[in-house]
Coordinates of C-alpha atoms in Angstrom, one line a residue:
X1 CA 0.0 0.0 0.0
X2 CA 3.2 2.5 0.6
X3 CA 3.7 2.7 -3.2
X4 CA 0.3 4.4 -3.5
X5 CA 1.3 7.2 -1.0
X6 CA 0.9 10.0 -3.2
X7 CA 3.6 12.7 -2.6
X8 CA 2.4 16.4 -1.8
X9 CA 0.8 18.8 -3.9
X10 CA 2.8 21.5 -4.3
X11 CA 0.4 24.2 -5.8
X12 CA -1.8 23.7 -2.9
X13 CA 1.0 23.8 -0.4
X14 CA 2.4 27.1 -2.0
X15 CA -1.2 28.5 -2.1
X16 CA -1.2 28.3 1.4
X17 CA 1.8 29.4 2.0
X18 CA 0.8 32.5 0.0
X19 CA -1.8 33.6 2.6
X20 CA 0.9 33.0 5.8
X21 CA 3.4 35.1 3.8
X22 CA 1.1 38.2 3.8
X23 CA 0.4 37.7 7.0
X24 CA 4.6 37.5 8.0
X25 CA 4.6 40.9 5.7
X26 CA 1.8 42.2 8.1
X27 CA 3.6 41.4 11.0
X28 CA 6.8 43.1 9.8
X29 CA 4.5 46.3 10.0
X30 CA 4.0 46.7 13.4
X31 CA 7.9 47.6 14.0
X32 CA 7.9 50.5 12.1
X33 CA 5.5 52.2 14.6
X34 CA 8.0 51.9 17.4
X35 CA 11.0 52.9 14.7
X36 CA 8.9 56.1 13.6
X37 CA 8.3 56.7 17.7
X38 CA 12.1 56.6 18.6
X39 CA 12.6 58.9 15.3
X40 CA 14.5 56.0 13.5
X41 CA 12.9 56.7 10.1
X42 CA 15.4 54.7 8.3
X43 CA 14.7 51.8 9.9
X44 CA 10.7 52.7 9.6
X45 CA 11.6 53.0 5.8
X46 CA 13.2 49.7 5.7
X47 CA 10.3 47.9 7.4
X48 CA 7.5 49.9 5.4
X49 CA 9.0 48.9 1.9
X50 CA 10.0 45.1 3.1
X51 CA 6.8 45.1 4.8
X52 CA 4.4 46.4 2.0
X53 CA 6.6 44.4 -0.5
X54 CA 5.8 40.7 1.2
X55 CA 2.3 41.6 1.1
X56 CA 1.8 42.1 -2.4
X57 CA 4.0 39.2 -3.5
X58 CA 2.0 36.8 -1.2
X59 CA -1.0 38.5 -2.5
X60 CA -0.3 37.8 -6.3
X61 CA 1.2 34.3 -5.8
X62 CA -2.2 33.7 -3.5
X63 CA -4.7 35.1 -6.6
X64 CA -2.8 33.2 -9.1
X65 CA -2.8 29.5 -7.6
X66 CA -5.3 27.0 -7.6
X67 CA -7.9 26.3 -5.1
X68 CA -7.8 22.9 -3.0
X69 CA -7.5 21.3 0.5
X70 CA -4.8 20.5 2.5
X71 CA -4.0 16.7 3.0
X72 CA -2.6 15.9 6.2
X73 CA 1.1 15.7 4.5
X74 CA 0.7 19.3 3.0
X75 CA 0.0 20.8 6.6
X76 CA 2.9 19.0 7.8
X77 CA 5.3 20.6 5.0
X78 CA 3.9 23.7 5.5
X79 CA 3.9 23.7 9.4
X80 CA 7.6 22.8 8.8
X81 CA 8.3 25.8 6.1
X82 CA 6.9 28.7 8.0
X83 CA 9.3 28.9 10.7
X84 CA 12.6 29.2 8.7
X85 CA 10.4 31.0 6.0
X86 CA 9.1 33.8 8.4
X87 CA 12.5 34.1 9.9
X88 CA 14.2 34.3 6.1
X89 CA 11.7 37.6 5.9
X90 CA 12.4 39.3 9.6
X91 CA 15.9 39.0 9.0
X92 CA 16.1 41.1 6.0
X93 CA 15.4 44.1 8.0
X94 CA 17.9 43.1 10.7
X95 CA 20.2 43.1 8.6
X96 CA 20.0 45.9 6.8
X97 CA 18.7 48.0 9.6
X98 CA 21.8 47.0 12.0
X99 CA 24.5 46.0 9.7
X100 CA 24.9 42.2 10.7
X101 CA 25.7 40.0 8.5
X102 CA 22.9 38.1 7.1
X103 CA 23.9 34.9 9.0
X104 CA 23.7 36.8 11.9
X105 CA 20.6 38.6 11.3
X106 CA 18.8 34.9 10.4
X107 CA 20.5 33.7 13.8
X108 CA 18.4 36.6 15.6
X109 CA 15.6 36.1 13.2
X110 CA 15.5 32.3 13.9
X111 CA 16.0 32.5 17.7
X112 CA 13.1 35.5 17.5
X113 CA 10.2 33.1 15.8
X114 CA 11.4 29.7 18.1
X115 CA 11.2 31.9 21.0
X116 CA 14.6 30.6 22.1
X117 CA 16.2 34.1 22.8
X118 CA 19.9 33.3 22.2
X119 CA 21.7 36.5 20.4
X120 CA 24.6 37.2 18.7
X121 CA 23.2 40.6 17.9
X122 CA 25.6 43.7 18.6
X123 CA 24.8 45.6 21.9
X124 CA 24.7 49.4 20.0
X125 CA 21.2 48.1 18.2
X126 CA 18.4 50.7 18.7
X127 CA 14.9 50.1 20.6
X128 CA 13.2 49.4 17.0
X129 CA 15.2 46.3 16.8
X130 CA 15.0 45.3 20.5
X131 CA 11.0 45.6 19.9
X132 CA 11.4 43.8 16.4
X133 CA 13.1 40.8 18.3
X134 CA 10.4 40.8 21.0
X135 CA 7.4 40.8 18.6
X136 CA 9.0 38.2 16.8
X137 CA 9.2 35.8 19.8
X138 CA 5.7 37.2 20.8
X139 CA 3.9 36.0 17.4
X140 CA 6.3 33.0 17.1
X141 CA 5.1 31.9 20.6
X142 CA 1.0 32.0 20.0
X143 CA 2.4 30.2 16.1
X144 CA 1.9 32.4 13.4
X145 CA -0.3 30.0 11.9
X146 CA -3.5 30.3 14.8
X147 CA -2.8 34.2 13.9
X148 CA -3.6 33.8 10.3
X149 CA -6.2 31.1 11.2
X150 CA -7.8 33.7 13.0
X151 CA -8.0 36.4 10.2
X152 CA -7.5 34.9 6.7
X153 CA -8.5 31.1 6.3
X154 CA -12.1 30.3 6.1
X155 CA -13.0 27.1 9.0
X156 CA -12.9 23.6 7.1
X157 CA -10.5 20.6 6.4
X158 CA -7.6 22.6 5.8
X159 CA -8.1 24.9 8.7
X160 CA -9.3 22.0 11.3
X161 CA -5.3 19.8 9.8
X162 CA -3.7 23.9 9.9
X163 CA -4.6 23.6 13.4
X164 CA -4.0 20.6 14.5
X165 CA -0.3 20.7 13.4
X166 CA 0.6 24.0 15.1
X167 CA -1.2 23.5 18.3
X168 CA -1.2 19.4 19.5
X169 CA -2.3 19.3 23.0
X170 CA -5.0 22.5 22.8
X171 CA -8.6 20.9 22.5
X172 CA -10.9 22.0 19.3
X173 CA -13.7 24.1 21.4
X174 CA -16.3 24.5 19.0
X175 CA -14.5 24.9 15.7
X176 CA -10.9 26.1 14.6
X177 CA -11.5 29.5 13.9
X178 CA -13.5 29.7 17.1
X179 CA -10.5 27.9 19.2
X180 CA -7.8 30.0 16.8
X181 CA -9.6 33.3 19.0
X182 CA -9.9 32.0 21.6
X183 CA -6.2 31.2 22.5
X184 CA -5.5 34.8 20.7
X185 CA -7.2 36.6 23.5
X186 CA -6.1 34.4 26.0
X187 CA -2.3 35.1 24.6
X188 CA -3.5 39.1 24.6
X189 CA -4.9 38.8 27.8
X190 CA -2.1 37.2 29.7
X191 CA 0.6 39.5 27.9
X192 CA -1.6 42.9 29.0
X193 CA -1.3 41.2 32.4
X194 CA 2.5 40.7 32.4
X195 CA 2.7 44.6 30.7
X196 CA 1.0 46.2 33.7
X197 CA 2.3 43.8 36.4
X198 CA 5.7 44.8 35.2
X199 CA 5.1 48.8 34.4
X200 CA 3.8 48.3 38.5
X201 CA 6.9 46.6 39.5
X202 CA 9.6 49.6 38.6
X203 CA 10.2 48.8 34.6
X204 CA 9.8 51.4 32.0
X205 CA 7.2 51.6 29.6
X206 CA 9.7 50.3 26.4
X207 CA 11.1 47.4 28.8
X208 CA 8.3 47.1 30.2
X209 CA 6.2 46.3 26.4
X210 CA 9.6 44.3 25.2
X211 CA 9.9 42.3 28.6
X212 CA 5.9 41.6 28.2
X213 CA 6.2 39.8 24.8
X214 CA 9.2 37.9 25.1
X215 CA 8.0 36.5 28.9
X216 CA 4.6 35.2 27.9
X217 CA 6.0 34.2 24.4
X218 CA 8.7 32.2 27.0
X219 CA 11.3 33.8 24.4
X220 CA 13.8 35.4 26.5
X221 CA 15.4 38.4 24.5
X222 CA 15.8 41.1 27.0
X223 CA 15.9 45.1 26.3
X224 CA 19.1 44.8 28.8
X225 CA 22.2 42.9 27.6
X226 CA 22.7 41.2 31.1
X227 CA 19.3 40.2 30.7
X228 CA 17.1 40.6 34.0
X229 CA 20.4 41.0 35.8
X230 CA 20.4 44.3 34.3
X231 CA 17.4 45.3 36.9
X232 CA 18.3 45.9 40.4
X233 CA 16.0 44.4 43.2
X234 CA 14.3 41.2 43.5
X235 CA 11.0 42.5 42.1
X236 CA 11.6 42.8 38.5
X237 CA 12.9 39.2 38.4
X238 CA 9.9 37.7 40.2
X239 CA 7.9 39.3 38.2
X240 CA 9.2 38.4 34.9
X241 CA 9.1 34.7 36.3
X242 CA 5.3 34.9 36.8
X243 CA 4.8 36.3 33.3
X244 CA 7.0 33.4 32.1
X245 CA 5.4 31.0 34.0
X246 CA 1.5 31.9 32.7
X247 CA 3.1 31.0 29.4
X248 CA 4.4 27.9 30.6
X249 CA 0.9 26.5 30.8
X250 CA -1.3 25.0 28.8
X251 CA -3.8 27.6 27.4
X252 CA -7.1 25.4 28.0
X253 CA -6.5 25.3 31.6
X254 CA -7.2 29.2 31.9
X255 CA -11.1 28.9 30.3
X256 CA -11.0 26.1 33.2
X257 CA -10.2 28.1 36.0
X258 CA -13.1 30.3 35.4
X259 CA -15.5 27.9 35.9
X260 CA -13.4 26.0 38.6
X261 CA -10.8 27.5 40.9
X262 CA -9.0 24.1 41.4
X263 CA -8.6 23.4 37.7
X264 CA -5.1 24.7 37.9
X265 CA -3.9 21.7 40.7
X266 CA -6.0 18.9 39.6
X267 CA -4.2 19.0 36.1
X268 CA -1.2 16.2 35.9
X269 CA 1.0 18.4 33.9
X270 CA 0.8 21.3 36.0
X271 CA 1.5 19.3 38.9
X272 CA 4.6 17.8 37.7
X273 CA 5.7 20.8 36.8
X274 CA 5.7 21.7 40.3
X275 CA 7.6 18.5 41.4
X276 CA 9.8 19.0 38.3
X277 CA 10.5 22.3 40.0
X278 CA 11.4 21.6 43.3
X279 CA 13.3 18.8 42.4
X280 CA 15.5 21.6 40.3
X281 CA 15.6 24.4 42.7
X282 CA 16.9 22.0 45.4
X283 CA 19.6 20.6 43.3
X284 CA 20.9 23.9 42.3
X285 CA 20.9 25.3 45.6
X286 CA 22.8 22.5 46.9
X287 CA 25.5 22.5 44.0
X288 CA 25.3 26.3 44.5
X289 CA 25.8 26.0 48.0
X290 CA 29.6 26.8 48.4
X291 CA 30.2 29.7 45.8
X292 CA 27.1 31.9 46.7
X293 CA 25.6 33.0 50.4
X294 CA 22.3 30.8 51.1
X295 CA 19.9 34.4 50.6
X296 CA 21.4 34.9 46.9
X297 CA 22.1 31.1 46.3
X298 CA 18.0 30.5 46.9
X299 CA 16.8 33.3 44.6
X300 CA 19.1 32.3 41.9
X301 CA 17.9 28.9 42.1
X302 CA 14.5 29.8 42.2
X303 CA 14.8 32.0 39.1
X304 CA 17.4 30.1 37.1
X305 CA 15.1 26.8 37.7
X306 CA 11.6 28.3 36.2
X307 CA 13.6 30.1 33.5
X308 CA 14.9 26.9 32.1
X309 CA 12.1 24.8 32.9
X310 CA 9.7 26.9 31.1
X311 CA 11.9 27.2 28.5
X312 CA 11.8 31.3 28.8
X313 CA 16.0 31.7 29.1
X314 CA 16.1 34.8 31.4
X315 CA 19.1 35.2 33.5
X316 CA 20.3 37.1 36.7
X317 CA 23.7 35.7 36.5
X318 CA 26.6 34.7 34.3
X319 CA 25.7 30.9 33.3
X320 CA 29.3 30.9 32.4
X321 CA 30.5 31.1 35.8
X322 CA 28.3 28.3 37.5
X323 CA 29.7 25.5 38.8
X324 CA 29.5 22.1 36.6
X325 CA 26.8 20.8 38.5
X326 CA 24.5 23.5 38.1
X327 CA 24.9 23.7 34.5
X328 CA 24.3 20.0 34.7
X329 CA 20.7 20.5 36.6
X330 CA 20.1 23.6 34.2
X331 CA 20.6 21.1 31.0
X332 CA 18.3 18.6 32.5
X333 CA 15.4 21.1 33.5
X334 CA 16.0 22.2 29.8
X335 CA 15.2 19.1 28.4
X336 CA 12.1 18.5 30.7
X337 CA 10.4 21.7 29.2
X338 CA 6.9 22.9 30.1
X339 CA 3.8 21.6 29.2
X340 CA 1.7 20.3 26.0
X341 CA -0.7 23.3 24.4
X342 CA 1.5 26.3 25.9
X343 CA 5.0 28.5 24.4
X344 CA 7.4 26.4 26.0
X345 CA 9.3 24.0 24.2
X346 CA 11.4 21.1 25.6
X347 CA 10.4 17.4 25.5
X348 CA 7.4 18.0 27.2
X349 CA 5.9 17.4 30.5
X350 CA 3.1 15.6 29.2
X351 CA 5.4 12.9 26.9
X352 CA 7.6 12.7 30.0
X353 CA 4.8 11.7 32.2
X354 CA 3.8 9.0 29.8
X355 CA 6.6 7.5 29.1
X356 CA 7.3 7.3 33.2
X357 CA 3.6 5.5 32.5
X358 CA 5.5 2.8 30.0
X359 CA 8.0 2.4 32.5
X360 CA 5.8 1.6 35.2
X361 CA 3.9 -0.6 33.3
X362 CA 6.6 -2.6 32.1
X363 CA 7.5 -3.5 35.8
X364 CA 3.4 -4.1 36.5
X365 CA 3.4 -6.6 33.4
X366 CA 6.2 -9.0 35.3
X367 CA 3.4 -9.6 37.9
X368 CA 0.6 -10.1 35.4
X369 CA -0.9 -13.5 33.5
X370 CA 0.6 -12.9 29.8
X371 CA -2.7 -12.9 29.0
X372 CA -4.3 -10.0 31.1
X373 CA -5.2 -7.2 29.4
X374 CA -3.2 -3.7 31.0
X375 CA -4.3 -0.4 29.0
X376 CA -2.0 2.3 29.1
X377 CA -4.2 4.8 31.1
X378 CA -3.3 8.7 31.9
X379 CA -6.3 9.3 34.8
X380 CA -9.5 8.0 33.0
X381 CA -8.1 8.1 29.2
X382 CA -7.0 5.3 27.7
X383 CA -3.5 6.4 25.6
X384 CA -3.6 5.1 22.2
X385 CA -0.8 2.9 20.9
X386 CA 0.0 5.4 17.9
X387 CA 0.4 8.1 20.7
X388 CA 2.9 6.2 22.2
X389 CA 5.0 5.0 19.0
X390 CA 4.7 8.9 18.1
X391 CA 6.7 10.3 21.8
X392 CA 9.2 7.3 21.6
X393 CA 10.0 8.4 17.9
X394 CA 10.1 12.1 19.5
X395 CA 12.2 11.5 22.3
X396 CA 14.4 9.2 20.1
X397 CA 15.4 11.9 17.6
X398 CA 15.3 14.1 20.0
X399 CA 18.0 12.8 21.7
X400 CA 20.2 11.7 18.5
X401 CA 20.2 15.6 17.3
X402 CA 21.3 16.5 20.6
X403 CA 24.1 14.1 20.0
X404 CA 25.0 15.2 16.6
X405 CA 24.7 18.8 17.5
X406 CA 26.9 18.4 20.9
X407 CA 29.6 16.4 18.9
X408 CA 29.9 19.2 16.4
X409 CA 31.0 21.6 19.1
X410 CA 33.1 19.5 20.6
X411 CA 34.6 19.3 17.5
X412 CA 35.6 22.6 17.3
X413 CA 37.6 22.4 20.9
X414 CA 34.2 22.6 23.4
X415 CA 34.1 20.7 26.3
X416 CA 31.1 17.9 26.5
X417 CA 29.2 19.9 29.3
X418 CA 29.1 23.2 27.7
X419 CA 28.5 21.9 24.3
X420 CA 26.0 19.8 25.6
X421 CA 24.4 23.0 27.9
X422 CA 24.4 25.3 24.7
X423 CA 22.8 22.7 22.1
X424 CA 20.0 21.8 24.6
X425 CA 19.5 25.4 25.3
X426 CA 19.1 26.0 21.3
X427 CA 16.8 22.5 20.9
X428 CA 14.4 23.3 23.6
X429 CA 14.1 27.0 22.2
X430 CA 15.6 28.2 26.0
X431 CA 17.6 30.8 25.6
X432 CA 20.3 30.4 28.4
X433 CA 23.9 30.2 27.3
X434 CA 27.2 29.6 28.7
X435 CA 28.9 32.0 26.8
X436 CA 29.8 29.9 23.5
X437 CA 27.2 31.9 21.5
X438 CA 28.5 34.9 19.9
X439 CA 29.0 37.0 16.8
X440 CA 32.4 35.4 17.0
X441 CA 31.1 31.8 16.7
X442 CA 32.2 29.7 14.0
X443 CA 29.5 30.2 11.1
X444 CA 29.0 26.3 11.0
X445 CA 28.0 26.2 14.5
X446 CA 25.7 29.0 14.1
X447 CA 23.7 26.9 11.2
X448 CA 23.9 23.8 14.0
X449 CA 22.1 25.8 16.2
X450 CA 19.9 27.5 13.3
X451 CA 19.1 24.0 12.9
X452 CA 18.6 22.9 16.5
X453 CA 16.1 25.7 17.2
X454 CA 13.7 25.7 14.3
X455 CA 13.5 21.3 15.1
X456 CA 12.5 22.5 18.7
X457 CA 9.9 24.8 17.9
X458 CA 8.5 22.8 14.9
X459 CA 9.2 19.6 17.0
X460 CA 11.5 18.0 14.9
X461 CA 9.1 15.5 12.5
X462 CA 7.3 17.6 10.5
X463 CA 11.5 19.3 9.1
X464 CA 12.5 15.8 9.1
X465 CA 9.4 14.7 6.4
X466 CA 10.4 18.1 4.5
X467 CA 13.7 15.7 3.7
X468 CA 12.1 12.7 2.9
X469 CA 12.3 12.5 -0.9
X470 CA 8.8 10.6 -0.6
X471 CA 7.6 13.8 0.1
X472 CA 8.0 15.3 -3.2
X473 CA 8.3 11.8 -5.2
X474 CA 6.6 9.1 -6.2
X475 CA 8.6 5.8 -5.4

């Protein structure tokens, strides 16, 4: 039956692709507001012509292809294609509004739409671009598809599959387009909290806006270049790690906790996030424990453990100059990652608690008739064998491109822990870094960790059938 497997339809996919590329052109709009209101209008030129440019070409490739629905293979290829696509198009600007290279500028681009906040970008950019990077993570973290959902694609086959790609995990309550809003307001919602909370705590309005996208977004690209370490006080840090953390979550638990108050604890993933947590913040405090005074040792375990648990990559100290166990408990919480249905990458809490489910029931079958019948169960639900094939594929390639990735560096003189710190940083779209990434990085590392963020945020098997020549041939 494999020989029939027709491969994709390239028209439609391109059609498609059409309507997300005026909507990347849109989004390239909204920085030329802040450029004209800090009186860069060279960079507001740049961003209106590139901008208005997109649009039009989208536009015309959009009235000129055919009609059709997606298959399921189509909104895999073109879940895979937006990310590096969308990125291709921010960085033009970057680069020609700062000077970078073009590597560079698709390094910031790339590590803007991920959310995984790790910069080699000079520190003389101006406040257009420190907003540009921001809104990037900001839209990359809701998925610029359930934007365009929202506004251009009608509901339907194509939609429900659009959908369904982008956003595993959220539930489809009543209808994509429906859904698509609701998570948009939700996203709005929690980001106008995290503005006011931290405008409240002490930051300024620009910070404040910047700071507000990239937490929610769990991006991590800062206004300051020593991150939240470039705020005095313990304020601004807590705060910023509460606006992370209502990212962290999945998005259908907040329509829940209207209706019930206990929603929030009596969800598995949130819960394990907690113990997840814990488990971190104790480990770093205790490898912290003789270079830092128990008061500052505590906070920055506190902070450093939610920032790289939930994937958000804000620091208030120099990773570089942690001791090797913390680095160690940092790459672990890295890999864990936040839950299923929220802007946190990682593995995922929810494929994590499942597979500690296969474990357990491994063990449980050694004291069971052969014949006795043991579902897989996660509370009432029954988990579906395919569910299970698809995480152990996941984790599996997970862990051989973090492999790979951490060889390449060592390759290139790196010792195994901070190679292995950095590439799990770029893989689970974190942000934190150990001082390896930089402007003066080898350009072939800098495309291994291109690479290692955009298989994060796309979750590594939809860019992995973009190179499977069945995809585009019939065999």
């Amino acid at each position: 039956m494999y020989e029939l497997v027709s491969p994709v339809k390239l028209l439609i996919v391109l059609k498609y692709l059409s309507v997300l590329v005026m909507g990347a052109g849109g989004m390239l709009l909204v920085p030329l507001v802040v450029a004209l209101y800090f009186g860069e209008y060279t960079v507001a030129g740049i961003y209106t012509i590139i901008g208005f440019s997109i649009i039009l070409l989208g536009f015309f490739f959009h009235r000129l292809l055919p009609e059709g629905e997606l298959e399921w293979k189509e909104a895999l290829i073109i879940a895979a294609v937006i990310f590096p696509f969308a990125a291709l198009l921010s960085a033009i600007p970057f680069t020609l509004s700062t000077g970078m290279p073009f590597l560079d500028a698709y390094f910031e681009a790339v590590s803007g739409v991920t959310t995984t906040g790790l910069s080699v970008a000079p520190a003389t950019v101006g406040p257009a671009f420190l907003f540009a990077r921001s809104w990037l993570q900001w839209v990359g973290g809701i998925g610029i598809i359930i934007i365009i959902l929202m506004v251009f694609i009608p509901p339907g086959t194509s939609a429900h599959r659009l959908y369904a790609i982008n956003s595993p995990g959220t539930p489809l309550r009543p209808g994509v387009t429906a859904t698509a809003k609701v998570l948009v307001k939700i996203y709005c919602l929690l980001t106008a909290v995290s503005f006011f909370v931290l405008f409240a705590g002490g930051m300024p309005p620009f910070d404040a806006v910047c700071h507000a996208l990239s937490a929610v977004s769990t991006g991590g690209f800062s206004t300051q270049t020593e991150s939240a370490a470039g705020f005095p006080g313990l304020t601004i840090p807590f705060l910023i790690t509460i606006s992370c953390l209502m990212g962290a979550f999945n998005f259908s638990l907040y329509p829940r906790l209207i209706e019930n108050k206990k929603a929030l604890f009596s969800d598995i993933q949130f819960r394990y996030f907690l113990v997840f947590a814990t488990i971190g913040i104790l480990l770093l405090f205790f490898t912290l424990a003789g270079t830092m005074n128990p008061a500052e040792g505590l906070f920055v375990s506190v902070f450093q453990a939610f920032s790289a648990l939930s994937t958000a990559g804000f620091s208030t100290v120099d990773i570089n100059t942690l001791p090797d166990g913390s680095k160690a408990v940092l790459t672990a919480l890295m890999w864990v990652g936040g839950s299923v249905g929220s802007t946190a990458g990682g593995i995922k809490i929810l494929r994590l608690i499942i597979l500690l489910k296969v474990v357990h029931l491994v063990f449980i079958r050694y004291f069971l008739p052969r014949e006795a019948l043991t579902p897989l169960k996660l509370g009432e639900e029954v988990i579906e064998t395919e569910m299970v094939y698809n995480i152990l594929t996941f984790v599996f390639l997970y862990s051989m491109v973090l492999v790979a990735s951490s060889f390449l560096f060592m390759l290139y003189g790196f010792g195994l822990d901070n190679a292995l710190f950095e590439v799990s940083s770029a893989l689970g779209t974190v942000g934190l870094s150990c001082g390896i990434t930089s402007a003066a990085m080898p350009d072939l590392l800098k495309g291994v960790l291109i690479i290692d963020m955009l298989l994060g945020r796309i979750e590594i098997v939809p860019l992995f059938i973009l190179a499977f020549p069945r995809t585009w041939v019939k065999r």
